[in-house]
Amino acid sequence: MKEYKKFFIKTLIIFLVSIVILPLVIITIGGHFIAKHVYSKGSAHINYWIETKNNHAKELNKKGNKIVFLSGSNMHYGFNSKYASEQTGLPVLNYGVHADFGTYIFEKVKDILKDGDIVVMPLEYNYYQEDSDKNLPSPFAEYIISYDKEYFNKLSVMQKMNLVFYMAQYYVTHPNVIHEKELVSKEYKAQLNNFGDFIGNTETTENYAKT
């Protein structure tokens, strides 16, 4: 009987370690590396988008109220903000980022808005899913582990575990990317104009139109 009791206690301890202590250890160790490295060129590009759009918003704020178009990449790649500004007579900012970022962009844009601004939101289809803010698809995951420790700290235990494991496998499979000094080239930077529009797809669009 005593042997069974010892076995039960050992099993219970192992179970508790597996479901409570071990995940906390993994998250604590993994969390130390969040926002310490840039884990993909994609996340570096998106961070460049956000920083550029934020800086332009600060300049527009000096001129008064502005119109901000808020969405995913359908806006980022497919809008002419200069034309919109000419037609409305107001400064316009293209705050398109990435559809996989879900409701995260609603929080990011608050930093550059002020009373009286107009926000237009042609939402991506996945924003209408009830669990859209629980999903962490690869572009979003790579951005968070590269740049946003504060957001990581707010996630659930399961989401943190998923990100830590994602970070670990990415480090193993893409070690060269992580240690590159310049992930955003000058040529790529030139493709984003002062309105926040990505203009590097103009030639491609014209070719498709001809086809």
CSV table of N, CA and C in Angstrom, one decimal, residues 58-167:
chain,number,residue,atom,x,y,z
A,58,LYS,N,3.5,62.4,-37.0
A,58,LYS,CA,4.0,63.5,-36.2
A,58,LYS,C,4.1,64.8,-37.0
A,59,GLU,N,4.6,64.7,-38.2
A,59,GLU,CA,4.7,65.9,-39.1
A,59,GLU,C,3.3,66.4,-39.4
A,60,LEU,N,2.4,65.5,-39.8
A,60,LEU,CA,1.0,65.9,-40.1
A,60,LEU,C,0.3,66.5,-39.0
A,61,ASN,N,0.6,66.1,-37.8
A,61,ASN,CA,-0.1,66.6,-36.6
A,61,ASN,C,0.2,68.1,-36.4
A,62,LYS,N,1.3,68.5,-36.9
A,62,LYS,CA,1.7,70.0,-36.8
A,62,LYS,C,0.8,70.8,-37.7
A,63,LYS,N,0.2,70.2,-38.7
A,63,LYS,CA,-0.6,70.9,-39.7
A,63,LYS,C,-2.0,71.0,-39.3
A,64,GLY,N,-2.4,70.3,-38.3
A,64,GLY,CA,-3.9,70.2,-37.9
A,64,GLY,C,-4.4,68.8,-38.0
A,65,ASN,N,-5.7,68.7,-38.2
A,65,ASN,CA,-6.3,67.3,-38.3
A,65,ASN,C,-5.9,66.6,-39.6
A,66,LYS,N,-6.0,65.3,-39.6
A,66,LYS,CA,-5.6,64.5,-40.7
A,66,LYS,C,-6.6,63.4,-40.9
A,67,ILE,N,-6.6,62.7,-42.1
A,67,ILE,CA,-7.3,61.5,-42.3
A,67,ILE,C,-6.4,60.3,-42.3
A,68,VAL,N,-6.7,59.3,-41.5
A,68,VAL,CA,-5.9,58.1,-41.4
A,68,VAL,C,-6.7,56.9,-42.0
A,69,PHE,N,-6.1,56.3,-43.0
A,69,PHE,CA,-6.7,55.1,-43.5
A,69,PHE,C,-6.1,53.9,-42.8
A,70,LEU,N,-6.9,53.1,-42.1
A,70,LEU,CA,-6.3,52.0,-41.2
A,70,LEU,C,-6.8,50.7,-41.7
A,71,SER,N,-5.9,49.8,-42.0
A,71,SER,CA,-6.2,48.4,-42.5
A,71,SER,C,-4.9,47.6,-42.6
A,72,GLY,N,-5.0,46.5,-43.3
A,72,GLY,CA,-3.9,45.7,-43.5
A,72,GLY,C,-3.1,46.0,-44.8
A,73,SER,N,-2.5,45.0,-45.4
A,73,SER,CA,-1.7,45.3,-46.6
A,73,SER,C,-2.5,45.7,-47.8
A,74,ASN,N,-3.8,45.4,-47.8
A,74,ASN,CA,-4.6,45.9,-49.0
A,74,ASN,C,-4.6,47.4,-49.1
A,75,MET,N,-4.5,48.0,-47.9
A,75,MET,CA,-4.3,49.5,-47.9
A,75,MET,C,-2.9,49.9,-48.1
A,76,HIS,N,-2.0,49.2,-47.5
A,76,HIS,CA,-0.5,49.5,-47.6
A,76,HIS,C,-0.1,49.5,-49.0
A,77,TYR,N,-0.5,48.5,-49.8
A,77,TYR,CA,0.0,48.3,-51.2
A,77,TYR,C,-0.9,48.9,-52.2
A,78,GLY,N,-2.2,49.2,-51.8
A,78,GLY,CA,-3.1,49.6,-52.9
A,78,GLY,C,-3.8,50.9,-52.8
A,79,PHE,N,-3.2,51.9,-52.2
A,79,PHE,CA,-3.9,53.2,-52.0
A,79,PHE,C,-3.0,54.3,-52.5
A,80,ASN,N,-3.6,55.4,-53.0
A,80,ASN,CA,-2.9,56.6,-53.4
A,80,ASN,C,-3.3,57.7,-52.5
A,81,SER,N,-2.5,57.9,-51.4
A,81,SER,CA,-2.8,58.9,-50.4
A,81,SER,C,-2.7,60.3,-50.9
A,82,LYS,N,-1.7,60.5,-51.8
A,82,LYS,CA,-1.6,61.9,-52.4
A,82,LYS,C,-2.8,62.3,-53.1
A,83,TYR,N,-3.4,61.4,-53.9
A,83,TYR,CA,-4.7,61.7,-54.6
A,83,TYR,C,-5.8,62.0,-53.6
A,84,ALA,N,-5.9,61.2,-52.5
A,84,ALA,CA,-6.9,61.4,-51.5
A,84,ALA,C,-6.8,62.7,-50.8
A,85,SER,N,-5.5,63.1,-50.6
A,85,SER,CA,-5.3,64.4,-49.9
A,85,SER,C,-5.7,65.6,-50.8
A,86,GLU,N,-5.4,65.4,-52.1
A,86,GLU,CA,-5.7,66.5,-53.1
A,86,GLU,C,-7.2,66.6,-53.2
A,87,GLN,N,-7.9,65.5,-53.1
A,87,GLN,CA,-9.4,65.5,-53.3
A,87,GLN,C,-10.1,66.0,-52.0
A,88,THR,N,-9.6,65.8,-50.9
A,88,THR,CA,-10.2,66.2,-49.6
A,88,THR,C,-9.7,67.5,-49.1
A,89,GLY,N,-8.5,67.9,-49.5
A,89,GLY,CA,-7.9,69.1,-48.9
A,89,GLY,C,-7.4,68.9,-47.5
A,90,LEU,N,-7.2,67.6,-47.1
A,90,LEU,CA,-6.7,67.3,-45.7
A,90,LEU,C,-5.5,66.5,-45.9
A,91,PRO,N,-4.6,66.5,-44.9
A,91,PRO,CA,-3.4,65.6,-44.9
A,91,PRO,C,-3.9,64.2,-44.7
A,92,VAL,N,-3.3,63.3,-45.5
A,92,VAL,CA,-3.7,61.9,-45.4
A,92,VAL,C,-2.6,61.0,-45.1
A,93,LEU,N,-2.8,60.0,-44.2
A,93,LEU,CA,-1.8,59.0,-43.9
A,93,LEU,C,-2.3,57.6,-44.1
A,94,ASN,N,-1.5,56.8,-44.9
A,94,ASN,CA,-1.8,55.4,-45.1
A,94,ASN,C,-1.3,54.6,-44.0
A,95,TYR,N,-2.1,54.1,-43.1
A,95,TYR,CA,-1.7,53.3,-41.9
A,95,TYR,C,-2.0,51.8,-42.2
A,96,GLY,N,-1.9,51.4,-43.4
A,96,GLY,CA,-2.0,50.0,-43.7
A,96,GLY,C,-0.8,49.2,-43.2
A,97,VAL,N,-0.9,48.1,-42.6
A,97,VAL,CA,0.2,47.4,-42.0
A,97,VAL,C,0.2,45.9,-42.6
A,98,HIS,N,-0.5,45.0,-41.9
A,98,HIS,CA,-0.6,43.6,-42.3
A,98,HIS,C,-1.8,43.0,-41.8
A,99,ALA,N,-2.6,42.3,-42.6
A,99,ALA,CA,-3.8,41.7,-42.2
A,99,ALA,C,-3.7,40.8,-41.0
A,100,ASP,N,-2.6,40.1,-41.0
A,100,ASP,CA,-2.4,39.1,-39.9
A,100,ASP,C,-2.2,39.7,-38.5
A,101,PHE,N,-2.0,41.0,-38.5
A,101,PHE,CA,-1.9,41.7,-37.2
A,101,PHE,C,-3.2,41.9,-36.5
A,102,GLY,N,-4.3,41.7,-37.1
A,102,GLY,CA,-5.6,41.7,-36.5
A,102,GLY,C,-5.8,43.1,-35.7
A,103,THR,N,-6.4,42.9,-34.5
A,103,THR,CA,-6.8,44.1,-33.8
A,103,THR,C,-5.6,44.8,-33.2
A,104,TYR,N,-4.4,44.3,-33.3
A,104,TYR,CA,-3.2,44.9,-32.8
A,104,TYR,C,-3.0,46.3,-33.3
A,105,ILE,N,-3.3,46.4,-34.6
A,105,ILE,CA,-3.1,47.7,-35.3
A,105,ILE,C,-4.0,48.8,-34.7
A,106,PHE,N,-5.2,48.4,-34.1
A,106,PHE,CA,-6.0,49.4,-33.5
A,106,PHE,C,-5.4,50.1,-32.3
A,107,GLU,N,-4.6,49.3,-31.6
A,107,GLU,CA,-3.8,49.8,-30.5
A,107,GLU,C,-2.6,50.7,-30.9
A,108,LYS,N,-1.9,50.2,-32.0
A,108,LYS,CA,-0.8,50.9,-32.5
A,108,LYS,C,-1.1,52.3,-33.0
A,109,VAL,N,-2.3,52.4,-33.6
A,109,VAL,CA,-2.6,53.7,-34.3
A,109,VAL,C,-3.0,54.8,-33.3
A,110,LYS,N,-3.4,54.3,-32.1
A,110,LYS,CA,-3.8,55.3,-31.0
A,110,LYS,C,-2.7,56.3,-30.7
A,111,ASP,N,-1.5,55.8,-30.9
A,111,ASP,CA,-0.3,56.6,-30.5
A,111,ASP,C,-0.1,57.8,-31.4
A,112,ILE,N,-0.8,57.8,-32.6
A,112,ILE,CA,-0.5,58.9,-33.6
A,112,ILE,C,-1.8,59.7,-33.9
A,113,LEU,N,-2.9,59.3,-33.2
A,113,LEU,CA,-4.2,60.0,-33.4
A,113,LEU,C,-4.4,61.2,-32.4
A,114,LYS,N,-5.1,62.2,-32.8
A,114,LYS,CA,-5.5,63.2,-31.9
A,114,LYS,C,-7.0,63.6,-32.2
A,115,ASP,N,-7.6,64.3,-31.2
A,115,ASP,CA,-9.0,64.7,-31.4
A,115,ASP,C,-9.2,65.4,-32.7
A,116,GLY,N,-10.3,65.0,-33.4
A,116,GLY,CA,-10.6,65.7,-34.6
A,116,GLY,C,-10.1,65.0,-35.9
A,117,ASP,N,-9.2,64.0,-35.7
A,117,ASP,CA,-8.8,63.2,-36.8
A,117,ASP,C,-9.9,62.3,-37.4
A,118,ILE,N,-9.9,62.0,-38.6
A,118,ILE,CA,-10.8,61.1,-39.3
A,118,ILE,C,-10.1,59.8,-39.5
A,119,VAL,N,-10.7,58.7,-39.1
A,119,VAL,CA,-10.2,57.4,-39.3
A,119,VAL,C,-11.1,56.6,-40.2
A,120,VAL,N,-10.6,56.1,-41.3
A,120,VAL,CA,-11.4,55.3,-42.3
A,120,VAL,C,-10.8,53.8,-42.2
A,121,MET,N,-11.7,52.8,-42.0
A,121,MET,CA,-11.2,51.5,-41.7
A,121,MET,C,-11.9,50.5,-42.7
A,122,PRO,N,-11.3,50.3,-43.9
A,122,PRO,CA,-11.7,49.2,-44.8
A,122,PRO,C,-11.1,47.9,-44.3
A,123,LEU,N,-11.8,47.2,-43.4
A,123,LEU,CA,-11.2,46.1,-42.6
A,123,LEU,C,-11.0,44.9,-43.5
A,124,GLU,N,-9.9,44.2,-43.2
A,124,GLU,CA,-9.6,42.9,-43.8
A,124,GLU,C,-10.6,41.8,-43.3
A,125,TYR,N,-10.9,40.8,-44.1
A,125,TYR,CA,-11.9,39.8,-43.7
A,125,TYR,C,-11.7,39.1,-42.4
A,126,ASN,N,-10.4,38.9,-42.0
A,126,ASN,CA,-10.1,38.1,-40.8
A,126,ASN,C,-10.4,39.0,-39.5
A,127,TYR,N,-10.6,40.3,-39.6
A,127,TYR,CA,-10.9,41.1,-38.5
A,127,TYR,C,-12.3,40.8,-37.9
A,128,TYR,N,-13.1,40.1,-38.8
A,128,TYR,CA,-14.5,39.8,-38.4
A,128,TYR,C,-14.6,38.5,-37.7
A,129,GLN,N,-13.5,37.8,-37.5
A,129,GLN,CA,-13.5,36.5,-36.8
A,129,GLN,C,-13.4,36.8,-35.3
A,130,GLU,N,-14.2,36.1,-34.5
A,130,GLU,CA,-14.3,36.3,-33.1
A,130,GLU,C,-12.9,36.1,-32.4
A,131,ASP,N,-12.1,35.2,-32.9
A,131,ASP,CA,-10.9,34.8,-32.3
A,131,ASP,C,-9.7,35.4,-33.0
A,132,SER,N,-9.9,36.5,-33.8
A,132,SER,CA,-8.9,37.1,-34.6
A,132,SER,C,-7.7,37.5,-33.8
A,133,ASP,N,-7.9,38.1,-32.6
A,133,ASP,CA,-6.9,38.6,-31.8
A,133,ASP,C,-6.1,37.5,-31.0
A,134,LYS,N,-6.6,36.3,-31.0
A,134,LYS,CA,-6.0,35.1,-30.3
A,134,LYS,C,-5.0,34.4,-31.2
A,135,ASN,N,-5.2,34.6,-32.5
A,135,ASN,CA,-4.3,33.9,-33.5
A,135,ASN,C,-2.9,34.7,-33.6
A,136,LEU,N,-1.9,33.9,-33.7
A,136,LEU,CA,-0.6,34.5,-33.9
A,136,LEU,C,0.1,34.0,-35.1
A,137,PRO,N,-0.3,34.3,-36.3
A,137,PRO,CA,0.3,33.8,-37.5
A,137,PRO,C,1.7,34.3,-37.6
A,138,SER,N,2.5,33.7,-38.5
A,138,SER,CA,3.9,33.9,-38.5
A,138,SER,C,4.4,35.3,-38.7
A,139,PRO,N,3.8,36.1,-39.6
A,139,PRO,CA,4.3,37.5,-39.7
A,139,PRO,C,4.1,38.3,-38.4
A,140,PHE,N,3.0,38.0,-37.7
A,140,PHE,CA,2.7,38.7,-36.4
A,140,PHE,C,3.6,38.2,-35.3
A,141,ALA,N,3.8,36.8,-35.3
A,141,ALA,CA,4.6,36.2,-34.3
A,141,ALA,C,6.1,36.8,-34.4
A,142,GLU,N,6.6,36.8,-35.6
A,142,GLU,CA,8.0,37.3,-35.8
A,142,GLU,C,8.1,38.7,-35.4
A,143,TYR,N,7.1,39.5,-35.7
A,143,TYR,CA,7.2,40.9,-35.3
A,143,TYR,C,7.2,41.1,-33.7
A,144,ILE,N,6.3,40.4,-33.1
A,144,ILE,CA,6.2,40.5,-31.6
A,144,ILE,C,7.5,40.0,-30.9
A,145,ILE,N,8.1,38.8,-31.4
A,145,ILE,CA,9.3,38.4,-30.7
A,145,ILE,C,10.5,39.2,-31.1
A,146,SER,N,10.4,40.0,-32.1
A,146,SER,CA,11.5,40.9,-32.5
A,146,SER,C,11.4,42.3,-31.9
A,147,TYR,N,10.2,42.8,-31.7
A,147,TYR,CA,10.1,44.2,-31.3
A,147,TYR,C,9.2,44.5,-30.1
A,148,ASP,N,8.3,43.7,-29.7
A,148,ASP,CA,7.3,44.1,-28.7
A,148,ASP,C,7.3,43.2,-27.4
A,149,LYS,N,8.2,43.5,-26.5
A,149,LYS,CA,8.2,42.7,-25.2
A,149,LYS,C,7.0,43.0,-24.4
A,150,GLU,N,6.5,44.3,-24.4
A,150,GLU,CA,5.4,44.7,-23.6
A,150,GLU,C,4.1,43.9,-24.0
A,151,TYR,N,3.9,43.7,-25.3
A,151,TYR,CA,2.7,43.0,-25.8
A,151,TYR,C,2.9,41.5,-25.4
A,152,PHE,N,4.1,41.0,-25.5
A,152,PHE,CA,4.4,39.6,-25.2
A,152,PHE,C,3.9,39.3,-23.7
A,153,ASN,N,4.3,40.3,-22.8
A,153,ASN,CA,3.9,40.1,-21.4
A,153,ASN,C,2.4,40.0,-21.2
A,154,LYS,N,1.6,40.6,-22.1
A,154,LYS,CA,0.2,40.6,-21.9
A,154,LYS,C,-0.5,39.3,-22.4
A,155,LEU,N,0.2,38.5,-23.1
A,155,LEU,CA,-0.4,37.3,-23.7
A,155,LEU,C,-0.7,36.2,-22.7
A,156,SER,N,-1.5,35.3,-23.1
A,156,SER,CA,-1.8,34.1,-22.2
A,156,SER,C,-0.6,33.2,-22.1
A,157,VAL,N,-0.6,32.3,-21.2
A,157,VAL,CA,0.5,31.4,-21.0
A,157,VAL,C,0.7,30.5,-22.3
A,158,MET,N,-0.4,30.1,-22.8
A,158,MET,CA,-0.3,29.2,-24.1
A,158,MET,C,0.2,30.0,-25.2
A,159,GLN,N,-0.2,31.3,-25.4
A,159,GLN,CA,0.4,32.1,-26.5
A,159,GLN,C,1.8,32.4,-26.3
A,160,LYS,N,2.2,32.6,-25.0
A,160,LYS,CA,3.7,32.9,-24.7
A,160,LYS,C,4.5,31.6,-25.1
A,161,MET,N,3.9,30.4,-24.7
A,161,MET,CA,4.6,29.2,-25.0
A,161,MET,C,4.8,29.0,-26.5
A,162,ASN,N,3.7,29.3,-27.2
A,162,ASN,CA,3.8,29.1,-28.7
A,162,ASN,C,4.8,30.1,-29.3
A,163,LEU,N,4.9,31.3,-28.8
A,163,LEU,CA,5.9,32.3,-29.3
A,163,LEU,C,7.3,31.9,-29.0
A,164,VAL,N,7.5,31.4,-27.8
A,164,VAL,CA,8.9,30.9,-27.4
A,164,VAL,C,9.3,29.8,-28.2
A,165,PHE,N,8.5,28.8,-28.4
A,165,PHE,CA,8.8,27.7,-29.3
A,165,PHE,C,9.0,28.1,-30.7
A,166,TYR,N,8.2,29.0,-31.2
A,166,TYR,CA,8.4,29.6,-32.6
A,166,TYR,C,9.7,30.3,-32.7
A,167,MET,N,10.1,31.1,-31.7
A,167,MET,CA,11.3,31.8,-31.7
A,167,MET,C,12.5,30.8,-31.7
